[in-house]
Amino acid sequence: MAKNMKVAYLLDFYGDLLTDKQRDSLEFYYNDDLSLGEIAANLGISRQGVRDNIKRAEAVLFDMEEKLRLAEKFSEIRAGLLSVRKEIDIIDNKNMKVYRSNEINESIKVILKELDKLDKLNS
């Protein structure tokens, strides 16, 4: 069974929507890199039961992402925040070299403080 690492990412967003055995199966398989046999021993079920749990859980995760797009939106927000930080660095460097404006410097500090808040919310 080939691993789709997007599943581990989606597990962070939608893992609470799975049954305990489904979630445990995925965590053991993707996060702990255990084999189906090792997972079966840990959960007290057959290898086929583990495989079925994984397949059903993956389907739930992909279905949730298709409907809600939380992981996609999270990634887009994170990319946007990184882009804004890069632009702020460019403005800050230009200000330090050319303008030396305290007003621009203070505005940059306010923007960076707000970006830090958004980063914490988006983590």
mmCIF file of N, CA and C in Angstrom:
data_model
loop_
_atom_site.group_PDB
_atom_site.id
_atom_site.type_symbol
_atom_site.label_atom_id
_atom_site.label_comp_id
_atom_site.label_asym_id
_atom_site.label_seq_id
_atom_site.Cartn_x
_atom_site.Cartn_y
_atom_site.Cartn_z
ATOM 1 N N MET A 1 0.859 -1.179 0.000
ATOM 2 C CA MET A 1 0.000 0.000 0.000
ATOM 3 C C MET A 1 0.903 1.240 0.000
ATOM 4 N N ALA A 2 0.806 2.066 -1.023
ATOM 5 C CA ALA A 2 1.626 3.276 -1.126
ATOM 6 C C ALA A 2 1.066 4.355 -0.204
ATOM 7 N N LYS A 3 1.973 5.083 0.428
ATOM 8 C CA LYS A 3 1.547 6.125 1.357
ATOM 9 C C LYS A 3 1.350 7.455 0.640
ATOM 10 N N ASN A 4 0.236 8.069 0.911
ATOM 11 C CA ASN A 4 -0.058 9.406 0.414
ATOM 12 C C ASN A 4 0.140 10.345 1.608
ATOM 13 N N MET A 5 1.219 11.128 1.586
ATOM 14 C CA MET A 5 1.560 11.936 2.747
ATOM 15 C C MET A 5 0.571 13.084 2.986
ATOM 16 N N LYS A 6 -0.269 13.362 2.012
ATOM 17 C CA LYS A 6 -1.310 14.370 2.230
ATOM 18 C C LYS A 6 -2.270 13.903 3.320
ATOM 19 N N VAL A 7 -2.391 12.586 3.468
ATOM 20 C CA VAL A 7 -3.287 12.031 4.487
ATOM 21 C C VAL A 7 -2.834 12.471 5.878
ATOM 22 N N ALA A 8 -1.535 12.438 6.137
ATOM 23 C CA ALA A 8 -1.018 12.855 7.441
ATOM 24 C C ALA A 8 -1.365 14.319 7.708
ATOM 25 N N TYR A 9 -1.300 15.132 6.665
ATOM 26 C CA TYR A 9 -1.649 16.551 6.779
ATOM 27 C C TYR A 9 -3.143 16.711 7.067
ATOM 28 N N LEU A 10 -3.970 15.988 6.331
ATOM 29 C CA LEU A 10 -5.419 16.070 6.539
ATOM 30 C C LEU A 10 -5.833 15.529 7.903
ATOM 31 N N LEU A 11 -5.078 14.582 8.408
ATOM 32 C CA LEU A 11 -5.358 14.001 9.723
ATOM 33 C C LEU A 11 -5.319 15.082 10.806
ATOM 34 N N ASP A 12 -4.428 16.054 10.656
ATOM 35 C CA ASP A 12 -4.360 17.157 11.615
ATOM 36 C C ASP A 12 -5.642 17.987 11.613
ATOM 37 N N PHE A 13 -6.270 18.118 10.473
ATOM 38 C CA PHE A 13 -7.472 18.943 10.360
ATOM 39 C C PHE A 13 -8.747 18.193 10.726
ATOM 40 N N TYR A 14 -8.842 16.954 10.301
ATOM 41 C CA TYR A 14 -10.114 16.235 10.398
ATOM 42 C C TYR A 14 -10.046 14.959 11.243
ATOM 43 N N GLY A 15 -8.939 14.727 11.899
ATOM 44 C CA GLY A 15 -8.765 13.482 12.654
ATOM 45 C C GLY A 15 -9.833 13.233 13.697
ATOM 46 N N ASP A 16 -10.344 14.287 14.295
ATOM 47 C CA ASP A 16 -11.373 14.122 15.328
ATOM 48 C C ASP A 16 -12.704 13.625 14.772
ATOM 49 N N LEU A 17 -12.867 13.653 13.456
ATOM 50 C CA LEU A 17 -14.097 13.173 12.845
ATOM 51 C C LEU A 17 -14.078 11.659 12.604
ATOM 52 N N LEU A 18 -12.926 11.051 12.812
ATOM 53 C CA LEU A 18 -12.775 9.616 12.592
ATOM 54 C C LEU A 18 -13.105 8.843 13.862
ATOM 55 N N THR A 19 -13.370 7.542 13.697
ATOM 56 C CA THR A 19 -13.505 6.692 14.874
ATOM 57 C C THR A 19 -12.129 6.558 15.512
ATOM 58 N N ASP A 20 -12.098 6.130 16.761
ATOM 59 C CA ASP A 20 -10.812 5.966 17.453
ATOM 60 C C ASP A 20 -9.895 5.004 16.713
ATOM 61 N N LYS A 21 -10.452 3.875 16.256
ATOM 62 C CA LYS A 21 -9.610 2.889 15.555
ATOM 63 C C LYS A 21 -9.123 3.415 14.211
ATOM 64 N N GLN A 22 -9.965 4.154 13.511
ATOM 65 C CA GLN A 22 -9.529 4.740 12.239
ATOM 66 C C GLN A 22 -8.391 5.742 12.480
ATOM 67 N N ARG A 23 -8.609 6.633 13.449
ATOM 68 C CA ARG A 23 -7.592 7.638 13.753
ATOM 69 C C ARG A 23 -6.291 6.976 14.218
ATOM 70 N N ASP A 24 -6.409 6.017 15.122
ATOM 71 C CA ASP A 24 -5.217 5.319 15.608
ATOM 72 C C ASP A 24 -4.491 4.614 14.465
ATOM 73 N N SER A 25 -5.250 3.963 13.590
ATOM 74 C CA SER A 25 -4.645 3.263 12.451
ATOM 75 C C SER A 25 -3.853 4.233 11.585
ATOM 76 N N LEU A 26 -4.449 5.381 11.274
ATOM 77 C CA LEU A 26 -3.757 6.376 10.443
ATOM 78 C C LEU A 26 -2.537 6.950 11.158
ATOM 79 N N GLU A 27 -2.683 7.263 12.434
ATOM 80 C CA GLU A 27 -1.543 7.813 13.169
ATOM 81 C C GLU A 27 -0.384 6.822 13.228
ATOM 82 N N PHE A 28 -0.705 5.564 13.514
ATOM 83 C CA PHE A 28 0.351 4.544 13.534
ATOM 84 C C PHE A 28 0.997 4.402 12.156
ATOM 85 N N TYR A 29 0.183 4.408 11.121
ATOM 86 C CA TYR A 29 0.677 4.164 9.764
ATOM 87 C C TYR A 29 1.462 5.348 9.210
ATOM 88 N N TYR A 30 0.892 6.548 9.333
ATOM 89 C CA TYR A 30 1.521 7.722 8.730
ATOM 90 C C TYR A 30 2.511 8.429 9.649
ATOM 91 N N ASN A 31 2.157 8.603 10.907
ATOM 92 C CA ASN A 31 3.015 9.363 11.811
ATOM 93 C C ASN A 31 4.100 8.517 12.464
ATOM 94 N N ASP A 32 3.757 7.267 12.789
ATOM 95 C CA ASP A 32 4.729 6.404 13.468
ATOM 96 C C ASP A 32 5.409 5.426 12.518
ATOM 97 N N ASP A 33 4.948 5.389 11.264
ATOM 98 C CA ASP A 33 5.536 4.548 10.218
ATOM 99 C C ASP A 33 5.553 3.058 10.579
ATOM 100 N N LEU A 34 4.472 2.604 11.217
ATOM 101 C CA LEU A 34 4.359 1.186 11.560
ATOM 102 C C LEU A 34 3.772 0.413 10.378
ATOM 103 N N SER A 35 4.119 -0.870 10.316
ATOM 104 C CA SER A 35 3.561 -1.731 9.276
ATOM 105 C C SER A 35 2.130 -2.120 9.655
ATOM 106 N N LEU A 36 1.404 -2.665 8.682
ATOM 107 C CA LEU A 36 0.044 -3.117 8.957
ATOM 108 C C LEU A 36 0.031 -4.185 10.046
ATOM 109 N N GLY A 37 1.016 -5.065 10.012
ATOM 110 C CA GLY A 37 1.107 -6.119 11.023
ATOM 111 C C GLY A 37 1.342 -5.559 12.417
ATOM 112 N N GLU A 38 2.207 -4.550 12.520
ATOM 113 C CA GLU A 38 2.481 -3.923 13.814
ATOM 114 C C GLU A 38 1.241 -3.197 14.341
ATOM 115 N N ILE A 39 0.547 -2.539 13.449
ATOM 116 C CA ILE A 39 -0.682 -1.835 13.848
ATOM 117 C C ILE A 39 -1.731 -2.836 14.300
ATOM 118 N N ALA A 40 -1.852 -3.923 13.553
ATOM 119 C CA ALA A 40 -2.822 -4.968 13.903
ATOM 120 C C ALA A 40 -2.555 -5.499 15.307
ATOM 121 N N ALA A 41 -1.284 -5.727 15.614
ATOM 122 C CA ALA A 41 -0.925 -6.218 16.946
ATOM 123 C C ALA A 41 -1.271 -5.179 18.016
ATOM 124 N N ASN A 42 -1.004 -3.921 17.738
ATOM 125 C CA ASN A 42 -1.298 -2.854 18.712
ATOM 126 C C ASN A 42 -2.789 -2.687 18.959
ATOM 127 N N LEU A 43 -3.585 -2.840 17.913
ATOM 128 C CA LEU A 43 -5.029 -2.610 18.039
ATOM 129 C C LEU A 43 -5.831 -3.874 18.306
ATOM 130 N N GLY A 44 -5.181 -5.016 18.201
ATOM 131 C CA GLY A 44 -5.880 -6.281 18.443
ATOM 132 C C GLY A 44 -6.879 -6.628 17.353
ATOM 133 N N ILE A 45 -6.535 -6.269 16.102
ATOM 134 C CA ILE A 45 -7.387 -6.605 14.962
ATOM 135 C C ILE A 45 -6.503 -7.215 13.877
ATOM 136 N N SER A 46 -7.115 -7.699 12.815
ATOM 137 C CA SER A 46 -6.352 -8.326 11.732
ATOM 138 C C SER A 46 -5.682 -7.266 10.859
ATOM 139 N N ARG A 47 -4.692 -7.720 10.059
ATOM 140 C CA ARG A 47 -4.046 -6.824 9.086
ATOM 141 C C ARG A 47 -5.096 -6.267 8.117
ATOM 142 N N GLN A 48 -6.016 -7.138 7.695
ATOM 143 C CA GLN A 48 -7.074 -6.700 6.783
ATOM 144 C C GLN A 48 -7.962 -5.651 7.446
ATOM 145 N N GLY A 49 -8.230 -5.829 8.736
ATOM 146 C CA GLY A 49 -9.015 -4.838 9.477
ATOM 147 C C GLY A 49 -8.312 -3.486 9.527
ATOM 148 N N VAL A 50 -6.996 -3.530 9.714
ATOM 149 C CA VAL A 50 -6.202 -2.292 9.726
ATOM 150 C C VAL A 50 -6.278 -1.633 8.354
ATOM 151 N N ARG A 51 -6.061 -2.440 7.304
ATOM 152 C CA ARG A 51 -6.101 -1.900 5.943
ATOM 153 C C ARG A 51 -7.461 -1.274 5.652
ATOM 154 N N ASP A 52 -8.539 -1.960 6.044
ATOM 155 C CA ASP A 52 -9.884 -1.430 5.838
ATOM 156 C C ASP A 52 -10.092 -0.120 6.609
ATOM 157 N N ASN A 53 -9.610 -0.079 7.864
ATOM 158 C CA ASN A 53 -9.709 1.148 8.663
ATOM 159 C C ASN A 53 -8.992 2.308 7.978
ATOM 160 N N ILE A 54 -7.804 2.014 7.473
ATOM 161 C CA ILE A 54 -7.010 3.053 6.814
ATOM 162 C C ILE A 54 -7.716 3.555 5.566
ATOM 163 N N LYS A 55 -8.195 2.638 4.737
ATOM 164 C CA LYS A 55 -8.863 3.035 3.497
ATOM 165 C C LYS A 55 -10.136 3.842 3.768
ATOM 166 N N ARG A 56 -10.943 3.388 4.738
ATOM 167 C CA ARG A 56 -12.167 4.126 5.075
ATOM 168 C C ARG A 56 -11.836 5.503 5.646
ATOM 169 N N ALA A 57 -10.839 5.554 6.508
ATOM 170 C CA ALA A 57 -10.449 6.825 7.125
ATOM 171 C C ALA A 57 -9.904 7.793 6.084
ATOM 172 N N GLU A 58 -9.091 7.290 5.161
ATOM 173 C CA GLU A 58 -8.575 8.152 4.089
ATOM 174 C C GLU A 58 -9.725 8.730 3.271
ATOM 175 N N ALA A 59 -10.712 7.900 2.981
ATOM 176 C CA ALA A 59 -11.874 8.368 2.204
ATOM 177 C C ALA A 59 -12.608 9.473 2.958
ATOM 178 N N VAL A 60 -12.766 9.323 4.269
ATOM 179 C CA VAL A 60 -13.431 10.349 5.076
ATOM 180 C C VAL A 60 -12.627 11.648 5.031
ATOM 181 N N LEU A 61 -11.302 11.544 5.201
ATOM 182 C CA LEU A 61 -10.455 12.745 5.207
ATOM 183 C C LEU A 61 -10.526 13.487 3.872
ATOM 184 N N PHE A 62 -10.409 12.749 2.778
ATOM 185 C CA PHE A 62 -10.460 13.389 1.456
ATOM 186 C C PHE A 62 -11.845 13.975 1.172
ATOM 187 N N ASP A 63 -12.888 13.294 1.633
ATOM 188 C CA ASP A 63 -14.244 13.797 1.463
ATOM 189 C C ASP A 63 -14.442 15.100 2.251
ATOM 190 N N MET A 64 -13.953 15.126 3.476
ATOM 191 C CA MET A 64 -14.060 16.338 4.295
ATOM 192 C C MET A 64 -13.303 17.495 3.653
ATOM 193 N N GLU A 65 -12.106 17.216 3.157
ATOM 194 C CA GLU A 65 -11.313 18.278 2.532
ATOM 195 C C GLU A 65 -11.984 18.774 1.256
ATOM 196 N N GLU A 66 -12.569 17.854 0.505
ATOM 197 C CA GLU A 66 -13.274 18.259 -0.714
ATOM 198 C C GLU A 66 -14.447 19.192 -0.380
ATOM 199 N N LYS A 67 -15.120 18.915 0.720
ATOM 200 C CA LYS A 67 -16.282 19.715 1.107
ATOM 201 C C LYS A 67 -15.897 21.016 1.811
ATOM 202 N N LEU A 68 -14.925 20.952 2.703
ATOM 203 C CA LEU A 68 -14.624 22.100 3.561
ATOM 204 C C LEU A 68 -13.394 22.916 3.138
ATOM 205 N N ARG A 69 -12.441 22.261 2.515
ATOM 206 C CA ARG A 69 -11.211 22.923 2.035
ATOM 207 C C ARG A 69 -10.413 23.624 3.144
ATOM 208 N N LEU A 70 -10.481 23.114 4.380
ATOM 209 C CA LEU A 70 -9.763 23.753 5.476
ATOM 210 C C LEU A 70 -8.252 23.678 5.303
ATOM 211 N N ALA A 71 -7.735 22.536 4.908
ATOM 212 C CA ALA A 71 -6.293 22.383 4.726
ATOM 213 C C ALA A 71 -5.801 23.272 3.588
ATOM 214 N N GLU A 72 -6.558 23.329 2.517
ATOM 215 C CA GLU A 72 -6.190 24.174 1.375
ATOM 216 C C GLU A 72 -6.171 25.649 1.778
ATOM 217 N N LYS A 73 -7.205 26.073 2.496
ATOM 218 C CA LYS A 73 -7.283 27.467 2.941
ATOM 219 C C LYS A 73 -6.150 27.793 3.910
ATOM 220 N N PHE A 74 -5.852 26.863 4.808
ATOM 221 C CA PHE A 74 -4.758 27.041 5.757
ATOM 222 C C PHE A 74 -3.443 27.248 5.014
ATOM 223 N N SER A 75 -3.191 26.428 4.014
ATOM 224 C CA SER A 75 -1.956 26.549 3.228
ATOM 225 C C SER A 75 -1.891 27.880 2.483
ATOM 226 N N GLU A 76 -3.016 28.292 1.939
ATOM 227 C CA GLU A 76 -3.053 29.571 1.218
ATOM 228 C C GLU A 76 -2.813 30.747 2.161
ATOM 229 N N ILE A 77 -3.405 30.697 3.335
ATOM 230 C CA ILE A 77 -3.203 31.767 4.312
ATOM 231 C C ILE A 77 -1.741 31.808 4.745
ATOM 232 N N ARG A 78 -1.169 30.637 5.014
ATOM 233 C CA ARG A 78 0.232 30.571 5.435
ATOM 234 C C ARG A 78 1.143 31.138 4.349
ATOM 235 N N ALA A 79 0.891 30.792 3.103
ATOM 236 C CA ALA A 79 1.694 31.314 1.992
ATOM 237 C C ALA A 79 1.538 32.826 1.881
ATOM 238 N N GLY A 80 0.319 33.319 2.063
ATOM 239 C CA GLY A 80 0.083 34.761 2.018
ATOM 240 C C GLY A 80 0.809 35.495 3.124
ATOM 241 N N LEU A 81 0.793 34.929 4.321
ATOM 242 C CA LEU A 81 1.500 35.553 5.435
ATOM 243 C C LEU A 81 3.004 35.599 5.188
ATOM 244 N N LEU A 82 3.551 34.538 4.631
ATOM 245 C CA LEU A 82 4.988 34.523 4.303
ATOM 246 C C LEU A 82 5.321 35.570 3.247
ATOM 247 N N SER A 83 4.449 35.711 2.262
ATOM 248 C CA SER A 83 4.647 36.703 1.211
ATOM 249 C C SER A 83 4.628 38.121 1.781
ATOM 250 N N VAL A 84 3.678 38.381 2.673
ATOM 251 C CA VAL A 84 3.595 39.704 3.290
ATOM 252 C C VAL A 84 4.852 39.984 4.111
ATOM 253 N N ARG A 85 5.334 38.978 4.851
ATOM 254 C CA ARG A 85 6.567 39.157 5.635
ATOM 255 C C ARG A 85 7.760 39.507 4.734
ATOM 256 N N LYS A 86 7.868 38.851 3.603
ATOM 257 C CA LYS A 86 8.964 39.143 2.673
ATOM 258 C C LYS A 86 8.881 40.570 2.162
ATOM 259 N N GLU A 87 7.672 41.002 1.830
ATOM 260 C CA GLU A 87 7.490 42.373 1.347
ATOM 261 C C GLU A 87 7.808 43.391 2.440
ATOM 262 N N ILE A 88 7.435 43.090 3.671
ATOM 263 C CA ILE A 88 7.755 43.974 4.800
ATOM 264 C C ILE A 88 9.270 44.083 4.965
ATOM 265 N N ASP A 89 9.979 42.960 4.815
ATOM 266 C CA ASP A 89 11.449 42.988 4.900
ATOM 267 C C ASP A 89 12.042 43.892 3.822
ATOM 268 N N ILE A 90 11.495 43.837 2.618
ATOM 269 C CA ILE A 90 11.970 44.679 1.520
ATOM 270 C C ILE A 90 11.739 46.159 1.855
ATOM 271 N N ILE A 91 10.541 46.461 2.353
ATOM 272 C CA ILE A 91 10.227 47.844 2.723
ATOM 273 C C ILE A 91 11.136 48.309 3.857
ATOM 274 N N ASP A 92 11.337 47.450 4.843
ATOM 275 C CA ASP A 92 12.188 47.792 5.983
ATOM 276 C C ASP A 92 13.615 48.070 5.527
ATOM 277 N N ASN A 93 14.147 47.224 4.669
ATOM 278 C CA ASN A 93 15.520 47.424 4.171
ATOM 279 C C ASN A 93 15.632 48.726 3.380
ATOM 280 N N LYS A 94 14.649 48.983 2.549
ATOM 281 C CA LYS A 94 14.647 50.221 1.759
ATOM 282 C C LYS A 94 14.556 51.437 2.681
ATOM 283 N N ASN A 95 13.733 51.333 3.699
ATOM 284 C CA ASN A 95 13.597 52.432 4.655
ATOM 285 C C ASN A 95 14.918 52.694 5.377
ATOM 286 N N MET A 96 15.578 51.643 5.804
ATOM 287 C CA MET A 96 16.842 51.795 6.530
ATOM 288 C C MET A 96 17.933 52.403 5.655
ATOM 289 N N LYS A 97 17.951 52.047 4.380
ATOM 290 C CA LYS A 97 19.006 52.509 3.483
ATOM 291 C C LYS A 97 18.729 53.887 2.888
ATOM 292 N N VAL A 98 17.462 54.173 2.611
ATOM 293 C CA VAL A 98 17.143 55.384 1.858
ATOM 294 C C VAL A 98 16.397 56.425 2.697
ATOM 295 N N TYR A 99 15.253 56.052 3.234
ATOM 296 C CA TYR A 99 14.375 57.043 3.837
ATOM 297 C C TYR A 99 14.669 57.321 5.304
ATOM 298 N N ARG A 100 14.989 56.300 6.036
ATOM 299 C CA ARG A 100 15.250 56.402 7.480
ATOM 300 C C ARG A 100 14.099 57.078 8.230
ATOM 301 N N SER A 101 12.909 56.666 7.853
ATOM 302 C CA SER A 101 11.705 57.257 8.429
ATOM 303 C C SER A 101 11.275 56.497 9.677
ATOM 304 N N ASN A 102 11.143 57.227 10.780
ATOM 305 C CA ASN A 102 10.643 56.614 12.012
ATOM 306 C C ASN A 102 9.177 56.216 11.863
ATOM 307 N N GLU A 103 8.432 57.006 11.093
ATOM 308 C CA GLU A 103 7.012 56.712 10.871
ATOM 309 C C GLU A 103 6.845 55.375 10.143
ATOM 310 N N ILE A 104 7.644 55.155 9.095
ATOM 311 C CA ILE A 104 7.594 53.873 8.377
ATOM 312 C C ILE A 104 8.033 52.750 9.304
ATOM 313 N N ASN A 105 9.072 52.989 10.075
ATOM 314 C CA ASN A 105 9.584 51.989 11.011
ATOM 315 C C ASN A 105 8.505 51.581 12.022
ATOM 316 N N GLU A 106 7.770 52.543 12.550
ATOM 317 C CA GLU A 106 6.693 52.250 13.502
ATOM 318 C C GLU A 106 5.554 51.480 12.826
ATOM 319 N N SER A 107 5.229 51.847 11.605
ATOM 320 C CA SER A 107 4.187 51.125 10.862
ATOM 321 C C SER A 107 4.596 49.673 10.626
ATOM 322 N N ILE A 108 5.848 49.470 10.305
ATOM 323 C CA ILE A 108 6.356 48.106 10.096
ATOM 324 C C ILE A 108 6.207 47.290 11.377
ATOM 325 N N LYS A 109 6.526 47.879 12.504
ATOM 326 C CA LYS A 109 6.400 47.177 13.791
ATOM 327 C C LYS A 109 4.948 46.769 14.051
ATOM 328 N N VAL A 110 4.016 47.681 13.756
ATOM 329 C CA VAL A 110 2.592 47.381 13.946
ATOM 330 C C VAL A 110 2.161 46.237 13.028
ATOM 331 N N ILE A 111 2.579 46.300 11.770
ATOM 332 C CA ILE A 111 2.223 45.250 10.810
ATOM 333 C C ILE A 111 2.803 43.908 11.242
ATOM 334 N N LEU A 112 4.056 43.895 11.673
ATOM 335 C CA LEU A 112 4.687 42.641 12.101
ATOM 336 C C LEU A 112 4.004 42.068 13.339
ATOM 337 N N LYS A 113 3.574 42.947 14.244
ATOM 338 C CA LYS A 113 2.849 42.487 15.437
ATOM 339 C C LYS A 113 1.538 41.817 15.031
ATOM 340 N N GLU A 114 0.826 42.416 14.086
ATOM 341 C CA GLU A 114 -0.426 41.832 13.602
ATOM 342 C C GLU A 114 -0.173 40.523 12.855
ATOM 343 N N LEU A 115 0.907 40.457 12.090
ATOM 344 C CA LEU A 115 1.254 39.211 11.388
ATOM 345 C C LEU A 115 1.549 38.096 12.385
ATOM 346 N N ASP A 116 2.218 38.431 13.472
ATOM 347 C CA ASP A 116 2.495 37.434 14.512
ATOM 348 C C ASP A 116 1.195 36.891 15.108
ATOM 349 N N LYS A 117 0.214 37.778 15.328
ATOM 350 C CA LYS A 117 -1.084 37.330 15.833
ATOM 351 C C LYS A 117 -1.755 36.376 14.848
ATOM 352 N N LEU A 118 -1.720 36.732 13.562
ATOM 353 C CA LEU A 118 -2.325 35.885 12.543
ATOM 354 C C LEU A 118 -1.605 34.545 12.431
ATOM 355 N N ASP A 119 -0.281 34.575 12.556
ATOM 356 C CA ASP A 119 0.495 33.327 12.542
ATOM 357 C C ASP A 119 0.060 32.403 13.666
ATOM 358 N N LYS A 120 -0.138 32.960 14.845
ATOM 359 C CA LYS A 120 -0.553 32.149 16.001
ATOM 360 C C LYS A 120 -1.946 31.569 15.785
ATOM 361 N N LEU A 121 -2.839 32.361 15.201
ATOM 362 C CA LEU A 121 -4.194 31.862 14.906
ATOM 363 C C LEU A 121 -4.173 30.778 13.849
ATOM 364 N N ASN A 122 -3.230 30.882 12.928
ATOM 365 C CA ASN A 122 -3.161 29.967 11.791
ATOM 366 C C ASN A 122 -2.283 28.754 12.072
ATOM 367 N N SER A 123 -1.801 28.619 13.294
ATOM 368 C CA SER A 123 -0.920 27.481 13.627
ATOM 369 C C SER A 123 -1.681 26.338 14.224
#
